[in-house]
Amino acid sequence: MTYNSDFLLQLYKTMLRIRLAEEKLVEPILDGTVRCPVHLYSGEEAVASGICANLKTEDYIFGNHRSHGHYLAKGGDLNKMIAEIYCKETGCSGGRGGSMHLISPDDGVLGIAPIVAGTISLALGAALAASIRNDGRVAVTFFGDGATGEGVLYEAMNFASIKKLPIIFACENNLYSTHLPIHEIRVKGQIVDIAKPFDISSYQVDGNDVLAVYEASREAIDKCRNGNGPVFMEFLTYRFRGHVGPDDNVQGTHTDIRPKEELEKWLKNDPITRFENYLKENKFIDDLKINELRNITSCEVNDAVKYAVESERPNKDDVTKYVFRKKS
Ligand SMILES: Cc1ncc(C[n+]2csc(CCOP(=O)(O)OP(=O)(O)O)c2C)c(N)n1
Ligand SMILES: [Mg+2]
């Protein structure tokens, strides 16, 4: 594929915004300013960025506990996300939800929730609605390798296939589900094969190569949009930080999970560095421009943190303000 420079730089900026926003959270998590559980996406940015670059504003996405990247890549507001993580009234969920409950309906971010596989059925409903309305929208459900152990995924794939629904099942396989390596939660076989019994076409993609993600998901989303039914996609990737919080979970530390050499191998496969190298080799960018974009993005992130810090906490009297109540 040939690309134009504006498109590539936009993609690069999206990845950079996710990375810098998340790394900025490390300090306030460690010093206790941020109190909600935070699952960092650092290392996996190419997946959300590459997929969402193919989506229209009116398309839907649903995420899980590790969804800062999904929210930002789909167009969610950075200030509102950081304010939500700081649990402030100006946050995208009014400060009631924290990091794992982001939402931005105007950008098509319809739901992010931490119950493993919990939003897959919601995405299925959105895809069913799009299909009934015949409005050309596509729904993407992002979930981890851990969600492949939940029955709802298989029910959803069956229903989506029977009804030929416009849904992308996007599995981010980062090789771990909390502290469990993938071989301890799956008997055998590759994740990419799980959709085949449902007659769903499947892709396995290098999730650290943003252009590979972009191209594969472009094909998949086109198939969905044209009425050819669901697509299952497995993205091979790795989180640089630990399961929750900034700790890297390497062996020898108190969380003692991942071999140090494994983390080091993946750090060399950083999706942002890889994309920078591609952009430099193909003369779309040089070191000066990279520094400029990093500085601009850093300023945006600093402004968002300032906005969050200066915002008010929700008023205690409003604690039930957004709680659904059936009218009697
Ligand atoms: C139904 C359910 N069971 C268990 C948990 C606890 N839990 C939170 S995240 C997680 C692991 C998720 O792993 P994966 O889906 O691979 O996502 P990753 O954290 O690797 O991005 C578990 C078991 C939960 N939130 N929901
Ligand atoms: Mg995982």
PDB file of N, CA, C and O in Angstrom, residues 11-23 40-52 68-70 72-73 142 172 207-210 213 237-241 269-273:
ATOM      1  N   LEU A  11      -1.240   8.815  12.481  1.00  0.00           N
ATOM      2  CA  LEU A  11      -1.164   7.504  13.134  1.00  0.00           C
ATOM      3  C   LEU A  11      -0.064   7.511  14.207  1.00  0.00           C
ATOM      4  O   LEU A  11      -0.249   7.020  15.330  1.00  0.00           O
ATOM      5  N   TYR A  12       1.059   8.100  13.853  1.00  0.00           N
ATOM      6  CA  TYR A  12       2.188   8.195  14.792  1.00  0.00           C
ATOM      7  C   TYR A  12       1.786   9.023  16.016  1.00  0.00           C
ATOM      8  O   TYR A  12       2.059   8.643  17.160  1.00  0.00           O
ATOM      9  N   LYS A  13       1.090  10.143  15.773  1.00  0.00           N
ATOM     10  CA  LYS A  13       0.679  11.008  16.894  1.00  0.00           C
ATOM     11  C   LYS A  13      -0.285  10.282  17.829  1.00  0.00           C
ATOM     12  O   LYS A  13      -0.246  10.456  19.042  1.00  0.00           O
ATOM     13  N   THR A  14      -1.174   9.482  17.255  1.00  0.00           N
ATOM     14  CA  THR A  14      -2.117   8.719  18.088  1.00  0.00           C
ATOM     15  C   THR A  14      -1.358   7.778  19.026  1.00  0.00           C
ATOM     16  O   THR A  14      -1.620   7.717  20.231  1.00  0.00           O
ATOM     17  N   MET A  15      -0.390   7.057  18.468  1.00  0.00           N
ATOM     18  CA  MET A  15       0.383   6.112  19.290  1.00  0.00           C
ATOM     19  C   MET A  15       1.166   6.844  20.373  1.00  0.00           C
ATOM     20  O   MET A  15       1.230   6.423  21.529  1.00  0.00           O
ATOM     21  N   LEU A  16       1.739   7.977  19.971  1.00  0.00           N
ATOM     22  CA  LEU A  16       2.537   8.768  20.902  1.00  0.00           C
ATOM     23  C   LEU A  16       1.670   9.321  22.033  1.00  0.00           C
ATOM     24  O   LEU A  16       2.070   9.317  23.202  1.00  0.00           O
ATOM     25  N   ARG A  17       0.484   9.781  21.690  1.00  0.00           N
ATOM     26  CA  ARG A  17      -0.410  10.356  22.714  1.00  0.00           C
ATOM     27  C   ARG A  17      -0.760   9.296  23.755  1.00  0.00           C
ATOM     28  O   ARG A  17      -0.772   9.548  24.960  1.00  0.00           O
ATOM     29  N   ILE A  18      -1.039   8.074  23.279  1.00  0.00           N
ATOM     30  CA  ILE A  18      -1.385   6.989  24.213  1.00  0.00           C
ATOM     31  C   ILE A  18      -0.189   6.717  25.133  1.00  0.00           C
ATOM     32  O   ILE A  18      -0.305   6.671  26.356  1.00  0.00           O
ATOM     33  N   ARG A  19       0.994   6.568  24.534  1.00  0.00           N
ATOM     34  CA  ARG A  19       2.187   6.220  25.324  1.00  0.00           C
ATOM     35  C   ARG A  19       2.517   7.313  26.343  1.00  0.00           C
ATOM     36  O   ARG A  19       2.725   7.037  27.523  1.00  0.00           O
ATOM     37  N   LEU A  20       2.555   8.570  25.880  1.00  0.00           N
ATOM     38  CA  LEU A  20       2.986   9.637  26.792  1.00  0.00           C
ATOM     39  C   LEU A  20       1.950   9.880  27.888  1.00  0.00           C
ATOM     40  O   LEU A  20       2.299  10.168  29.028  1.00  0.00           O
ATOM     41  N   ALA A  21       0.667   9.751  27.532  1.00  0.00           N
ATOM     42  CA  ALA A  21      -0.380   9.935  28.554  1.00  0.00           C
ATOM     43  C   ALA A  21      -0.231   8.866  29.625  1.00  0.00           C
ATOM     44  O   ALA A  21      -0.313   9.142  30.827  1.00  0.00           O
ATOM     45  N   GLU A  22       0.007   7.637  29.203  1.00  0.00           N
ATOM     46  CA  GLU A  22       0.101   6.560  30.181  1.00  0.00           C
ATOM     47  C   GLU A  22       1.354   6.662  31.040  1.00  0.00           C
ATOM     48  O   GLU A  22       1.308   6.480  32.251  1.00  0.00           O
ATOM     49  N   GLU A  23       2.473   6.980  30.411  1.00  0.00           N
ATOM     50  CA  GLU A  23       3.709   7.062  31.185  1.00  0.00           C
ATOM     51  C   GLU A  23       3.642   8.215  32.198  1.00  0.00           C
ATOM     52  O   GLU A  23       4.237   8.161  33.255  1.00  0.00           O
ATOM     53  N   LEU A  40      -2.027  -0.389  32.495  1.00  0.00           N
ATOM     54  CA  LEU A  40      -1.379   0.374  31.419  1.00  0.00           C
ATOM     55  C   LEU A  40      -1.274  -0.451  30.129  1.00  0.00           C
ATOM     56  O   LEU A  40      -1.103  -1.672  30.164  1.00  0.00           O
ATOM     57  N   TYR A  41      -1.372   0.266  29.012  1.00  0.00           N
ATOM     58  CA  TYR A  41      -1.426  -0.341  27.680  1.00  0.00           C
ATOM     59  C   TYR A  41      -0.082  -0.200  26.957  1.00  0.00           C
ATOM     60  O   TYR A  41       0.056  -0.623  25.824  1.00  0.00           O
ATOM     61  N   SER A  42       0.905   0.408  27.632  1.00  0.00           N
ATOM     62  CA  SER A  42       2.204   0.672  26.989  1.00  0.00           C
ATOM     63  C   SER A  42       2.749  -0.593  26.329  1.00  0.00           C
ATOM     64  O   SER A  42       2.850  -1.643  26.969  1.00  0.00           O
ATOM     65  N   GLY A  43       3.109  -0.483  25.065  1.00  0.00           N
ATOM     66  CA  GLY A  43       3.624  -1.622  24.307  1.00  0.00           C
ATOM     67  C   GLY A  43       2.589  -2.162  23.333  1.00  0.00           C
ATOM     68  O   GLY A  43       2.914  -2.863  22.384  1.00  0.00           O
ATOM     69  N   GLU A  44       1.304  -1.844  23.567  1.00  0.00           N
ATOM     70  CA  GLU A  44       0.248  -2.423  22.728  1.00  0.00           C
ATOM     71  C   GLU A  44      -0.430  -1.359  21.843  1.00  0.00           C
ATOM     72  O   GLU A  44      -1.454  -1.628  21.216  1.00  0.00           O
ATOM     73  N   GLU A  45       0.155  -0.160  21.789  1.00  0.00           N
ATOM     74  CA  GLU A  45      -0.495   0.982  21.137  1.00  0.00           C
ATOM     75  C   GLU A  45      -0.835   0.755  19.669  1.00  0.00           C
ATOM     76  O   GLU A  45      -1.782   1.348  19.134  1.00  0.00           O
ATOM     77  N   ALA A  46      -0.047  -0.077  18.979  1.00  0.00           N
ATOM     78  CA  ALA A  46      -0.260  -0.244  17.532  1.00  0.00           C
ATOM     79  C   ALA A  46      -1.612  -0.894  17.239  1.00  0.00           C
ATOM     80  O   ALA A  46      -2.201  -0.646  16.182  1.00  0.00           O
ATOM     81  N   VAL A  47      -2.116  -1.692  18.188  1.00  0.00           N
ATOM     82  CA  VAL A  47      -3.371  -2.409  17.915  1.00  0.00           C
ATOM     83  C   VAL A  47      -4.536  -1.425  17.855  1.00  0.00           C
ATOM     84  O   VAL A  47      -5.227  -1.314  16.829  1.00  0.00           O
ATOM     85  N   ALA A  48      -4.736  -0.683  18.948  1.00  0.00           N
ATOM     86  CA  ALA A  48      -5.854   0.274  18.962  1.00  0.00           C
ATOM     87  C   ALA A  48      -5.700   1.306  17.845  1.00  0.00           C
ATOM     88  O   ALA A  48      -6.669   1.622  17.127  1.00  0.00           O
ATOM     89  N   SER A  49      -4.471   1.806  17.665  1.00  0.00           N
ATOM     90  CA  SER A  49      -4.259   2.881  16.688  1.00  0.00           C
ATOM     91  C   SER A  49      -4.513   2.390  15.274  1.00  0.00           C
ATOM     92  O   SER A  49      -5.163   3.079  14.469  1.00  0.00           O
ATOM     93  N   GLY A  50      -3.996   1.208  14.947  1.00  0.00           N
ATOM     94  CA  GLY A  50      -4.142   0.678  13.585  1.00  0.00           C
ATOM     95  C   GLY A  50      -5.585   0.342  13.244  1.00  0.00           C
ATOM     96  O   GLY A  50      -6.062   0.594  12.137  1.00  0.00           O
ATOM     97  N   ILE A  51      -6.314  -0.223  14.205  1.00  0.00           N
ATOM     98  CA  ILE A  51      -7.717  -0.576  13.942  1.00  0.00           C
ATOM     99  C   ILE A  51      -8.555   0.694  13.826  1.00  0.00           C
ATOM    100  O   ILE A  51      -9.301   0.877  12.855  1.00  0.00           O
ATOM    101  N   CYS A  52      -8.439   1.567  14.826  1.00  0.00           N
ATOM    102  CA  CYS A  52      -9.334   2.736  14.858  1.00  0.00           C
ATOM    103  C   CYS A  52      -9.080   3.692  13.693  1.00  0.00           C
ATOM    104  O   CYS A  52      -9.978   4.459  13.328  1.00  0.00           O
ATOM    105  N   HIS A  68      -7.309   2.545  27.844  1.00  0.00           N
ATOM    106  CA  HIS A  68      -6.980   3.958  27.564  1.00  0.00           C
ATOM    107  C   HIS A  68      -6.692   4.136  26.067  1.00  0.00           C
ATOM    108  O   HIS A  68      -7.077   5.129  25.461  1.00  0.00           O
ATOM    109  N   GLY A  69      -5.967   3.174  25.513  1.00  0.00           N
ATOM    110  CA  GLY A  69      -5.568   3.265  24.100  1.00  0.00           C
ATOM    111  C   GLY A  69      -6.761   3.203  23.160  1.00  0.00           C
ATOM    112  O   GLY A  69      -6.824   3.921  22.162  1.00  0.00           O
ATOM    113  N   HIS A  70      -7.727   2.346  23.491  1.00  0.00           N
ATOM    114  CA  HIS A  70      -8.909   2.217  22.627  1.00  0.00           C
ATOM    115  C   HIS A  70      -9.687   3.531  22.615  1.00  0.00           C
ATOM    116  O   HIS A  70     -10.097   4.027  21.568  1.00  0.00           O
ATOM    117  N   LEU A  72      -8.652   6.609  23.383  1.00  0.00           N
ATOM    118  CA  LEU A  72      -7.964   7.733  22.720  1.00  0.00           C
ATOM    119  C   LEU A  72      -7.901   7.532  21.211  1.00  0.00           C
ATOM    120  O   LEU A  72      -8.121   8.472  20.440  1.00  0.00           O
ATOM    121  N   ALA A  73      -7.624   6.325  20.773  1.00  0.00           N
ATOM    122  CA  ALA A  73      -7.501   6.083  19.329  1.00  0.00           C
ATOM    123  C   ALA A  73      -8.833   6.315  18.620  1.00  0.00           C
ATOM    124  O   ALA A  73      -8.870   6.705  17.459  1.00  0.00           O
ATOM    125  N   PHE A 142     -12.860  -5.133  21.767  1.00  0.00           N
ATOM    126  CA  PHE A 142     -11.465  -5.399  22.147  1.00  0.00           C
ATOM    127  C   PHE A 142     -11.457  -6.229  23.429  1.00  0.00           C
ATOM    128  O   PHE A 142     -12.125  -5.870  24.409  1.00  0.00           O
ATOM    129  N   GLU A 172      -6.455  -9.093  21.805  1.00  0.00           N
ATOM    130  CA  GLU A 172      -5.091  -8.618  22.022  1.00  0.00           C
ATOM    131  C   GLU A 172      -4.374  -9.663  22.870  1.00  0.00           C
ATOM    132  O   GLU A 172      -4.569  -9.720  24.092  1.00  0.00           O
ATOM    133  N   GLY A 207       0.941  -7.584  16.203  1.00  0.00           N
ATOM    134  CA  GLY A 207       0.289  -6.442  16.852  1.00  0.00           C
ATOM    135  C   GLY A 207       1.246  -5.316  17.224  1.00  0.00           C
ATOM    136  O   GLY A 207       0.819  -4.310  17.795  1.00  0.00           O
ATOM    137  N   ASN A 208       2.530  -5.497  16.936  1.00  0.00           N
ATOM    138  CA  ASN A 208       3.476  -4.403  17.211  1.00  0.00           C
ATOM    139  C   ASN A 208       3.894  -3.683  15.927  1.00  0.00           C
ATOM    140  O   ASN A 208       4.775  -2.840  15.944  1.00  0.00           O
ATOM    141  N   ASP A 209       3.230  -4.058  14.825  1.00  0.00           N
ATOM    142  CA  ASP A 209       3.508  -3.424  13.535  1.00  0.00           C
ATOM    143  C   ASP A 209       2.238  -2.680  13.120  1.00  0.00           C
ATOM    144  O   ASP A 209       1.274  -3.266  12.630  1.00  0.00           O
ATOM    145  N   VAL A 210       2.235  -1.375  13.360  1.00  0.00           N
ATOM    146  CA  VAL A 210       0.985  -0.629  13.189  1.00  0.00           C
ATOM    147  C   VAL A 210       0.451  -0.688  11.754  1.00  0.00           C
ATOM    148  O   VAL A 210      -0.767  -0.724  11.551  1.00  0.00           O
ATOM    149  N   VAL A 213      -1.274  -3.991  11.268  1.00  0.00           N
ATOM    150  CA  VAL A 213      -2.584  -3.944  11.930  1.00  0.00           C
ATOM    151  C   VAL A 213      -3.561  -3.143  11.070  1.00  0.00           C
ATOM    152  O   VAL A 213      -4.697  -3.564  10.832  1.00  0.00           O
ATOM    153  N   THR A 237       1.062  -9.341  20.808  1.00  0.00           N
ATOM    154  CA  THR A 237       1.684  -8.152  21.368  1.00  0.00           C
ATOM    155  C   THR A 237       2.138  -8.435  22.803  1.00  0.00           C
ATOM    156  O   THR A 237       2.151  -9.607  23.229  1.00  0.00           O
ATOM    157  N   TYR A 238       2.515  -7.410  23.539  1.00  0.00           N
ATOM    158  CA  TYR A 238       3.075  -7.605  24.889  1.00  0.00           C
ATOM    159  C   TYR A 238       2.933  -6.309  25.663  1.00  0.00           C
ATOM    160  O   TYR A 238       3.133  -5.238  25.101  1.00  0.00           O
ATOM    161  N   ARG A 239       2.576  -6.426  26.947  1.00  0.00           N
ATOM    162  CA  ARG A 239       2.519  -5.181  27.717  1.00  0.00           C
ATOM    163  C   ARG A 239       3.871  -4.942  28.393  1.00  0.00           C
ATOM    164  O   ARG A 239       4.477  -5.867  28.925  1.00  0.00           O
ATOM    165  N   PHE A 240       4.321  -3.679  28.324  1.00  0.00           N
ATOM    166  CA  PHE A 240       5.630  -3.370  28.906  1.00  0.00           C
ATOM    167  C   PHE A 240       5.553  -3.277  30.424  1.00  0.00           C
ATOM    168  O   PHE A 240       6.522  -3.546  31.130  1.00  0.00           O
ATOM    169  N   ARG A 241       4.403  -2.864  30.922  1.00  0.00           N
ATOM    170  CA  ARG A 241       4.224  -2.743  32.370  1.00  0.00           C
ATOM    171  C   ARG A 241       3.534  -4.007  32.879  1.00  0.00           C
ATOM    172  O   ARG A 241       3.106  -4.848  32.096  1.00  0.00           O
ATOM    173  N   ASN A 269      11.187  -4.624  20.512  1.00  0.00           N
ATOM    174  CA  ASN A 269      10.154  -4.707  19.466  1.00  0.00           C
ATOM    175  C   ASN A 269       9.079  -3.634  19.713  1.00  0.00           C
ATOM    176  O   ASN A 269       7.920  -3.798  19.347  1.00  0.00           O
ATOM    177  N   ASP A 270       9.491  -2.543  20.353  1.00  0.00           N
ATOM    178  CA  ASP A 270       8.561  -1.453  20.701  1.00  0.00           C
ATOM    179  C   ASP A 270       7.843  -0.930  19.445  1.00  0.00           C
ATOM    180  O   ASP A 270       8.498  -0.521  18.477  1.00  0.00           O
ATOM    181  N   PRO A 271       6.506  -0.953  19.447  1.00  0.00           N
ATOM    182  CA  PRO A 271       5.767  -0.544  18.236  1.00  0.00           C
ATOM    183  C   PRO A 271       6.017   0.907  17.837  1.00  0.00           C
ATOM    184  O   PRO A 271       5.965   1.241  16.642  1.00  0.00           O
ATOM    185  N   ILE A 272       6.307   1.751  18.820  1.00  0.00           N
ATOM    186  CA  ILE A 272       6.523   3.166  18.474  1.00  0.00           C
ATOM    187  C   ILE A 272       7.909   3.345  17.832  1.00  0.00           C
ATOM    188  O   ILE A 272       8.047   3.996  16.801  1.00  0.00           O
ATOM    189  N   THR A 273       8.913   2.704  18.412  1.00  0.00           N
ATOM    190  CA  THR A 273      10.258   2.787  17.811  1.00  0.00           C
ATOM    191  C   THR A 273      10.247   2.180  16.411  1.00  0.00           C
ATOM    192  O   THR A 273      10.847   2.724  15.479  1.00  0.00           O
TER     193      THR A 273
END
